[in-house]
Amino acid sequence: MSARATSTENHPVAPTAAVPPPPLAEGALRVVALGGIGEVGRNMAVFEYEGRLLIVDCGVLFPEDDAPGVDLILPDFGAIENRLDEVEAIVVTHGHEDHIGAVPFLLRLRPDIPVVGSKFTLALLEAKCKEHRLEPTLVEVAEGQHSSHGAFDLEFFAVNHSIPDALAVGIRTPAGTVLHTGDIKLDQLPLDGRLTDLAGFSRLGDEGVDLFLVDSTNAEVPGVVTPEREIGPVLDSVVGEATQRLIVACFASHVHRVQQVLDVAAKRGRKVCFVGRSMVRNMGIAADQGILRVPDGLLVDLDDALAMPPEMVLFVSTGSQGEPLSALSRMARGEHKQIKIRPGDTVVLASSLIPGNETAVFGVVNGLVRLGAEVVHQGGAKVHVSGHASAGELLYLYNAVRPSNVMPVHGEWRHLRANADLATLTGVPADRVVIAEDGVVVDLVDGIASIAGRHEIGHVYVDGLSVGDVGESTLSDRLVLGEGGFISITVAVDATTGRAVSAPTISGRGFSDDPKALDDVVPLVEMELSRTESEGIVDTHRIAQSVRRTVGKWVADTYRRRPMIVPNVLPVDS
Amino acid sequence: MSARATSTENHPVAPTAAVPPPPLAEGALRVVALGGIGEVGRNMAVFEYEGRLLIVDCGVLFPEDDAPGVDLILPDFGAIENRLDEVEAIVVTHGHEDHIGAVPFLLRLRPDIPVVGSKFTLALLEAKCKEHRLEPTLVEVAEGQHSSHGAFDLEFFAVNHSIPDALAVGIRTPAGTVLHTGDIKLDQLPLDGRLTDLAGFSRLGDEGVDLFLVDSTNAEVPGVVTPEREIGPVLDSVVGEATQRLIVACFASHVHRVQQVLDVAAKRGRKVCFVGRSMVRNMGIAADQGILRVPDGLLVDLDDALAMPPEMVLFVSTGSQGEPLSALSRMARGEHKQIKIRPGDTVVLASSLIPGNETAVFGVVNGLVRLGAEVVHQGGAKVHVSGHASAGELLYLYNAVRPSNVMPVHGEWRHLRANADLATLTGVPADRVVIAEDGVVVDLVDGIASIAGRHEIGHVYVDGLSVGDVGESTLSDRLVLGEGGFISITVAVDATTGRAVSAPTISGRGFSDDPKALDDVVPLVEMELSRTESEGIVDTHRIAQSVRRTVGKWVADTYRRRPMIVPNVLPVDS
């Protein structure tokens, strides 16, 4: 956990229910997030000016326990789905899934929306679109450049994050100037020398920033994030001490982290082998673009790596979050076909521990330790730093930009509130710091931001090939079935008389291992069927209701459990 | 996360498969854990000497995501269930659920086993047994006392933990002397002045400890745990700054934590109201026993508390782990009937964050912050310290006891390994430090501990009123149903000809919100039924298989999903 979640200031807070916003005033600017505020993931902000729209980011959210079986959660496009012709462009600030992952789903609805981003970001997006068989219209930009899309005049600023080539975007409109940080930190000694452009922010601040959208992720954490380069010496010491095989797991998009691993490996005379599809692909793109510098002859393929002496090789792998199908998880279970963990091997988790993944990650650690590996993780060694600005860095941002209005983005409520309080500490009046969750409509009118209404924002679930057909009712059924299974009772009845013409078949799935568990309810169901018949009930729906009631009461009394009860009453013509 | 998980030493490690142990050698001592090693929870160690058994602790494990719908997991009594008559006693080291929670389930099998423990521990156990309508045979002991049960001569030692009146137990047998720490830390300035009896351990060490079972929970954490009493001034500062209502959430058994809250409240002129059934009950017991000192007139009931000015009252509540039905969770959702969170209220989470509970706890924090509360938690303020010894304290233990053999207990693999390495650092030979998971049989013969075999240890699940009927097959069904729901196909066929005599009824639960989602498979099923009929297939089992295959393939191709497919083919006499 991090610092205090405070609520010392009275920031404007949106109504909790939907309130249709009034038409946007002439000459005013509107912003609404269709995802990403009040949650970490599926970031998407929509700006509107004079009937035209600009989208910043369009990412996915990875589901938690309350959405079982779901692969992805998309932003809710509902508020703009009838207005897609009015979209001038999508700006993608960087290449993480929670910023680009939903772009293909939006392009399915209108394939020709221009997508604006940096070279590396667009390369990752293009690979993703290819999987969806889409050929997006890409507009490549770089820090310092401008790009105009209708009335939206964009300027791009370099920012540090945990992926290269990330951008912040300034948006100039006749209604005022907006600055959106994207995901940001302020590494003062970045590995690639590409500093967050605080000077550019200051210059924009001199001109006047009317609305500042700011990454809230680490707003609760005091101080500043340790520079990425301080991980290098730690890795060097771990690699230097290792006498057997080394496996370093990290995010497949964290090129600078991988760069440091490569540099250490080269220095220590180990060859490097990339493991995991996304790691191989992304590092290929990064090397092609000159973002990853790979010393000649350093890389080996898996077969060569396996044939080498253990002290000569280092694997860079995905799976740092304990994903069950990842290479690292399979190694921890002893199920990886090629890489078998042996006593004395060293595994480094050079990554964050995303909340919610603890059980999975520690499961992997336990498996590795049990096989005899030494596991080094951020708890005991500085092998990870965050990609998001801590409170101390956010203060620099506010003091550089001196915004008139602030809107914290990218965070749960506790993060947004902490970020809002930081803005206020630097002198932004509390009533100009708007805590606007997903769907909340914020209008900038005459330089003042205020809440104008609220759209209902739903969760749009992707499950397999379908988008949107899995909704709250299906999920609620899954939760019931997942907790207690179901009991089905099937019986055929004469369609004319309602008389049972088969013995009722009762079976449970996910209810009990005991094959006799449901035996005692059969006579009760038969009695109930006799009763409905004797009362002349022929409506199969009513018969099913009676059966459900009988079985439900019996199972609650007998087992104190609540499986789903599924009666199937089949009418048969006599 | 905590420090490195290391594997620098070659400790004896058990076979992974079951290996029946040989008969115990004459004059030797055997120990086997039926739970609690390789996991955190359901602690239970069974000692055997000359055909007689002694049990230390008998607790429950709270299930994770891989056991949906399960209420509790018990130790696997399988290895001793035919030998219950040989049990001399159960020793309970302290009153936490993971040490006493399964005692009633064991007493159901043999109600007259004497249960030995301290006064407070037995009071909590007695309350629990009452819910199970059991009247256990209790043997009250205190630190410094001895108690003999057959050949097992017990001596009890005071230890610090996060609950009062915890004990370690020395077990003298003709085969050698064992010391079991229970859950332990070494608070050098404990709130109640009751120090962990390091002097007693040293004395036992002088006599010679042949086998030392040691709490591994915090073995990965360097240094020592901060004294409990240092929380007092932090609480005082938080309470002093609060201007509105205060709610402090902590574990319902952490009497010393509550004591400090009471002391601060009294000093700051606030009345205290206990919220939550277990908090009210346990603090009542603690006050009756003189373990909790309650200043006269400090406590008020809920109605009085609600009528008081907000700055005059402090609630002490359960729910610190985000339990969805707890008082605090209901407050965070705005659903608590009496206590409504208002802007300016302060909530203190004076508790650990148990791995796996992060999402739930942060959900509560977000809800509270959204309602305007300030939330103080261990991330930003020292409002919690652990109840388990860190590495630095464990070193003191090993150096005091100087054991011949060591067996780390109470931990996952990474904890056990780290603890084993600490023992070795103090001079215990690596091959005398036995990493024995649940079921591993360790024999102490002529002063040397070694692995003699391994019992198969299963998970015994409690779901509602039943113990053990929910097993791996039911859980695997629940996992499938929870991820993808099911599709059922019901059809009646002529028992003689195999001809369908009803239209097939197809329905899904937990599959899709779209009522037409399954329409396209109906003609395929009808075609398949025509085919089976034309081939003269009348066996309903075979017809069901064909239907399952048809629907399964269709749903995989169409949706790329894997719901459970449930065909019900009903034979009807023509």
mmCIF file of N, CA and C in Angstrom, chain A residues 61-121:
data_model
loop_
_atom_site.group_PDB
_atom_site.id
_atom_site.type_symbol
_atom_site.label_atom_id
_atom_site.label_comp_id
_atom_site.label_asym_id
_atom_site.label_seq_id
_atom_site.Cartn_x
_atom_site.Cartn_y
_atom_site.Cartn_z
ATOM 1 N N LEU A 61 -9.143 -2.969 -20.641
ATOM 2 C CA LEU A 61 -9.003 -3.256 -19.212
ATOM 3 C C LEU A 61 -9.003 -4.773 -19.066
ATOM 4 N N PHE A 62 -8.106 -5.292 -18.245
ATOM 5 C CA PHE A 62 -8.093 -6.731 -18.009
ATOM 6 C C PHE A 62 -9.034 -7.052 -16.847
ATOM 7 N N PRO A 63 -9.916 -8.025 -17.040
ATOM 8 C CA PRO A 63 -10.982 -8.259 -16.064
ATOM 9 C C PRO A 63 -10.474 -8.827 -14.748
ATOM 10 N N GLU A 64 -11.223 -8.565 -13.686
ATOM 11 C CA GLU A 64 -10.944 -9.143 -12.374
ATOM 12 C C GLU A 64 -11.968 -10.253 -12.093
ATOM 13 N N ASP A 65 -11.981 -10.677 -10.838
ATOM 14 C CA ASP A 65 -12.837 -11.802 -10.460
ATOM 15 C C ASP A 65 -14.316 -11.572 -10.729
ATOM 16 N N ASP A 66 -14.743 -10.302 -10.795
ATOM 17 C CA ASP A 66 -16.171 -10.067 -10.950
ATOM 18 C C ASP A 66 -16.628 -10.214 -12.404
ATOM 19 N N ALA A 67 -15.698 -10.491 -13.310
ATOM 20 C CA ALA A 67 -16.078 -10.719 -14.706
ATOM 21 C C ALA A 67 -15.440 -12.023 -15.193
ATOM 22 N N PRO A 68 -15.880 -13.154 -14.626
ATOM 23 C CA PRO A 68 -15.230 -14.427 -14.959
ATOM 24 C C PRO A 68 -15.425 -14.807 -16.419
ATOM 25 N N GLY A 69 -14.386 -15.383 -17.002
ATOM 26 C CA GLY A 69 -14.459 -15.869 -18.370
ATOM 27 C C GLY A 69 -14.274 -14.793 -19.418
ATOM 28 N N VAL A 70 -14.248 -13.550 -18.993
ATOM 29 C CA VAL A 70 -14.115 -12.446 -19.939
ATOM 30 C C VAL A 70 -12.651 -12.266 -20.302
ATOM 31 N N ASP A 71 -12.367 -12.009 -21.588
ATOM 32 C CA ASP A 71 -10.983 -11.827 -22.022
ATOM 33 C C ASP A 71 -10.536 -10.382 -21.832
ATOM 34 N N LEU A 72 -11.382 -9.458 -22.222
ATOM 35 C CA LEU A 72 -11.035 -8.039 -22.198
ATOM 36 C C LEU A 72 -12.277 -7.220 -21.883
ATOM 37 N N ILE A 73 -12.048 -6.029 -21.352
ATOM 38 C CA ILE A 73 -13.147 -5.078 -21.189
ATOM 39 C C ILE A 73 -12.801 -3.832 -22.010
ATOM 40 N N LEU A 74 -13.721 -3.415 -22.843
ATOM 41 C CA LEU A 74 -13.492 -2.255 -23.716
ATOM 42 C C LEU A 74 -14.100 -1.001 -23.099
ATOM 43 N N PRO A 75 -13.622 0.181 -23.523
ATOM 44 C CA PRO A 75 -14.340 1.410 -23.185
ATOM 45 C C PRO A 75 -15.749 1.303 -23.777
ATOM 46 N N ASP A 76 -16.681 2.002 -23.185
ATOM 47 C CA ASP A 76 -18.063 1.978 -23.691
ATOM 48 C C ASP A 76 -18.206 3.042 -24.779
ATOM 49 N N PHE A 77 -18.234 2.579 -26.038
ATOM 50 C CA PHE A 77 -18.326 3.525 -27.161
ATOM 51 C C PHE A 77 -19.737 4.116 -27.310
ATOM 52 N N GLY A 78 -20.666 3.664 -26.451
ATOM 53 C CA GLY A 78 -22.077 4.035 -26.610
ATOM 54 C C GLY A 78 -22.306 5.526 -26.838
ATOM 55 N N ALA A 79 -21.594 6.367 -26.083
ATOM 56 C CA ALA A 79 -21.856 7.815 -26.159
ATOM 57 C C ALA A 79 -21.434 8.415 -27.493
ATOM 58 N N ILE A 80 -20.609 7.693 -28.270
ATOM 59 C CA ILE A 80 -20.161 8.272 -29.547
ATOM 60 C C ILE A 80 -20.467 7.370 -30.736
ATOM 61 N N GLU A 81 -21.115 6.231 -30.513
ATOM 62 C CA GLU A 81 -21.198 5.268 -31.624
ATOM 63 C C GLU A 81 -22.029 5.785 -32.794
ATOM 64 N N ASN A 82 -22.930 6.720 -32.531
ATOM 65 C CA ASN A 82 -23.672 7.327 -33.646
ATOM 66 C C ASN A 82 -22.973 8.555 -34.209
ATOM 67 N N ARG A 83 -21.803 8.867 -33.674
ATOM 68 C CA ARG A 83 -21.117 10.096 -34.090
ATOM 69 C C ARG A 83 -19.732 9.800 -34.641
ATOM 70 N N LEU A 84 -19.512 8.559 -35.062
ATOM 71 C CA LEU A 84 -18.148 8.204 -35.469
ATOM 72 C C LEU A 84 -17.688 8.990 -36.695
ATOM 73 N N ASP A 85 -18.650 9.440 -37.523
ATOM 74 C CA ASP A 85 -18.256 10.246 -38.680
ATOM 75 C C ASP A 85 -17.654 11.583 -38.263
ATOM 76 N N GLU A 86 -17.933 11.965 -37.032
ATOM 77 C CA GLU A 86 -17.441 13.269 -36.565
ATOM 78 C C GLU A 86 -16.049 13.182 -35.945
ATOM 79 N N VAL A 87 -15.503 11.947 -35.855
ATOM 80 C CA VAL A 87 -14.186 11.790 -35.222
ATOM 81 C C VAL A 87 -13.089 12.223 -36.193
ATOM 82 N N GLU A 88 -12.269 13.174 -35.766
ATOM 83 C CA GLU A 88 -11.171 13.660 -36.611
ATOM 84 C C GLU A 88 -9.978 12.711 -36.561
ATOM 85 N N ALA A 89 -9.696 12.165 -35.376
ATOM 86 C CA ALA A 89 -8.519 11.307 -35.228
ATOM 87 C C ALA A 89 -8.515 10.641 -33.858
ATOM 88 N N ILE A 90 -7.745 9.559 -33.776
ATOM 89 C CA ILE A 90 -7.415 8.959 -32.473
ATOM 90 C C ILE A 90 -5.936 9.210 -32.233
ATOM 91 N N VAL A 91 -5.601 9.812 -31.097
ATOM 92 C CA VAL A 91 -4.204 9.964 -30.705
ATOM 93 C C VAL A 91 -3.875 8.841 -29.735
ATOM 94 N N VAL A 92 -2.803 8.090 -29.978
ATOM 95 C CA VAL A 92 -2.369 7.087 -29.012
ATOM 96 C C VAL A 92 -1.057 7.569 -28.380
ATOM 97 N N THR A 93 -1.073 7.726 -27.059
ATOM 98 C CA THR A 93 0.073 8.359 -26.390
ATOM 99 C C THR A 93 1.264 7.408 -26.267
ATOM 100 N N HIS A 94 1.002 6.098 -26.168
ATOM 101 C CA HIS A 94 2.084 5.117 -26.124
ATOM 102 C C HIS A 94 1.501 3.738 -26.376
ATOM 103 N N GLY A 95 2.367 2.730 -26.443
ATOM 104 C CA GLY A 95 1.946 1.447 -26.973
ATOM 105 C C GLY A 95 1.458 0.402 -25.984
ATOM 106 N N HIS A 96 1.141 0.773 -24.754
ATOM 107 C CA HIS A 96 0.619 -0.218 -23.804
ATOM 108 C C HIS A 96 -0.822 -0.600 -24.139
ATOM 109 N N GLU A 97 -1.169 -1.849 -23.770
ATOM 110 C CA GLU A 97 -2.508 -2.374 -24.068
ATOM 111 C C GLU A 97 -3.634 -1.501 -23.528
ATOM 112 N N ASP A 98 -3.410 -0.910 -22.364
ATOM 113 C CA ASP A 98 -4.501 -0.119 -21.788
ATOM 114 C C ASP A 98 -4.647 1.243 -22.470
ATOM 115 N N HIS A 99 -3.840 1.453 -23.524
ATOM 116 C CA HIS A 99 -3.957 2.697 -24.310
ATOM 117 C C HIS A 99 -4.231 2.440 -25.788
ATOM 118 N N ILE A 100 -3.820 1.282 -26.287
ATOM 119 C CA ILE A 100 -4.059 1.002 -27.714
ATOM 120 C C ILE A 100 -4.934 -0.234 -27.958
ATOM 121 N N GLY A 101 -5.170 -1.040 -26.918
ATOM 122 C CA GLY A 101 -5.777 -2.359 -27.123
ATOM 123 C C GLY A 101 -7.175 -2.350 -27.722
ATOM 124 N N ALA A 102 -7.932 -1.266 -27.543
ATOM 125 C CA ALA A 102 -9.312 -1.243 -28.069
ATOM 126 C C ALA A 102 -9.405 -0.528 -29.406
ATOM 127 N N VAL A 103 -8.289 -0.012 -29.918
ATOM 128 C CA VAL A 103 -8.325 0.686 -31.211
ATOM 129 C C VAL A 103 -8.907 -0.210 -32.309
ATOM 130 N N PRO A 104 -8.484 -1.485 -32.422
ATOM 131 C CA PRO A 104 -9.068 -2.315 -33.490
ATOM 132 C C PRO A 104 -10.591 -2.441 -33.376
ATOM 133 N N PHE A 105 -11.103 -2.480 -32.146
ATOM 134 C CA PHE A 105 -12.556 -2.613 -31.973
ATOM 135 C C PHE A 105 -13.284 -1.341 -32.410
ATOM 136 N N LEU A 106 -12.628 -0.182 -32.237
ATOM 137 C CA LEU A 106 -13.212 1.071 -32.720
ATOM 138 C C LEU A 106 -13.096 1.156 -34.243
ATOM 139 N N LEU A 107 -11.960 0.721 -34.776
ATOM 140 C CA LEU A 107 -11.759 0.773 -36.232
ATOM 141 C C LEU A 107 -12.698 -0.193 -36.967
ATOM 142 N N ARG A 108 -13.114 -1.263 -36.280
ATOM 143 C CA ARG A 108 -14.111 -2.137 -36.906
ATOM 144 C C ARG A 108 -15.373 -1.349 -37.226
ATOM 145 N N LEU A 109 -15.685 -0.366 -36.386
ATOM 146 C CA LEU A 109 -16.903 0.422 -36.589
ATOM 147 C C LEU A 109 -16.696 1.508 -37.652
ATOM 148 N N ARG A 110 -15.474 2.044 -37.724
ATOM 149 C CA ARG A 110 -15.156 3.004 -38.796
ATOM 150 C C ARG A 110 -13.668 2.875 -39.083
ATOM 151 N N PRO A 111 -13.328 2.107 -40.124
ATOM 152 C CA PRO A 111 -11.916 1.733 -40.333
ATOM 153 C C PRO A 111 -11.000 2.880 -40.738
ATOM 154 N N ASP A 112 -11.538 3.998 -41.192
ATOM 155 C CA ASP A 112 -10.651 5.026 -41.758
ATOM 156 C C ASP A 112 -10.346 6.168 -40.803
ATOM 157 N N ILE A 113 -10.620 5.981 -39.519
ATOM 158 C CA ILE A 113 -10.227 7.042 -38.583
ATOM 159 C C ILE A 113 -8.708 7.101 -38.529
ATOM 160 N N PRO A 114 -8.110 8.278 -38.765
ATOM 161 C CA PRO A 114 -6.643 8.346 -38.672
ATOM 162 C C PRO A 114 -6.175 8.084 -37.239
ATOM 163 N N VAL A 115 -5.097 7.309 -37.114
ATOM 164 C CA VAL A 115 -4.520 7.036 -35.800
ATOM 165 C C VAL A 115 -3.162 7.718 -35.731
ATOM 166 N N VAL A 116 -3.011 8.610 -34.749
ATOM 167 C CA VAL A 116 -1.839 9.467 -34.638
ATOM 168 C C VAL A 116 -0.980 8.992 -33.480
ATOM 169 N N GLY A 117 0.313 8.757 -33.722
ATOM 170 C CA GLY A 117 1.176 8.347 -32.624
ATOM 171 C C GLY A 117 2.629 8.322 -33.046
ATOM 172 N N SER A 118 3.491 7.972 -32.100
ATOM 173 C CA SER A 118 4.915 7.921 -32.387
ATOM 174 C C SER A 118 5.243 6.646 -33.154
ATOM 175 N N LYS A 119 6.468 6.582 -33.657
ATOM 176 C CA LYS A 119 6.875 5.481 -34.523
ATOM 177 C C LYS A 119 6.741 4.107 -33.837
ATOM 178 N N PHE A 120 7.282 4.014 -32.602
ATOM 179 C CA PHE A 120 7.245 2.722 -31.903
ATOM 180 C C PHE A 120 5.810 2.348 -31.522
ATOM 181 N N THR A 121 5.063 3.348 -31.072
ATOM 182 C CA THR A 121 3.667 3.105 -30.703
ATOM 183 C C THR A 121 2.879 2.569 -31.899
#
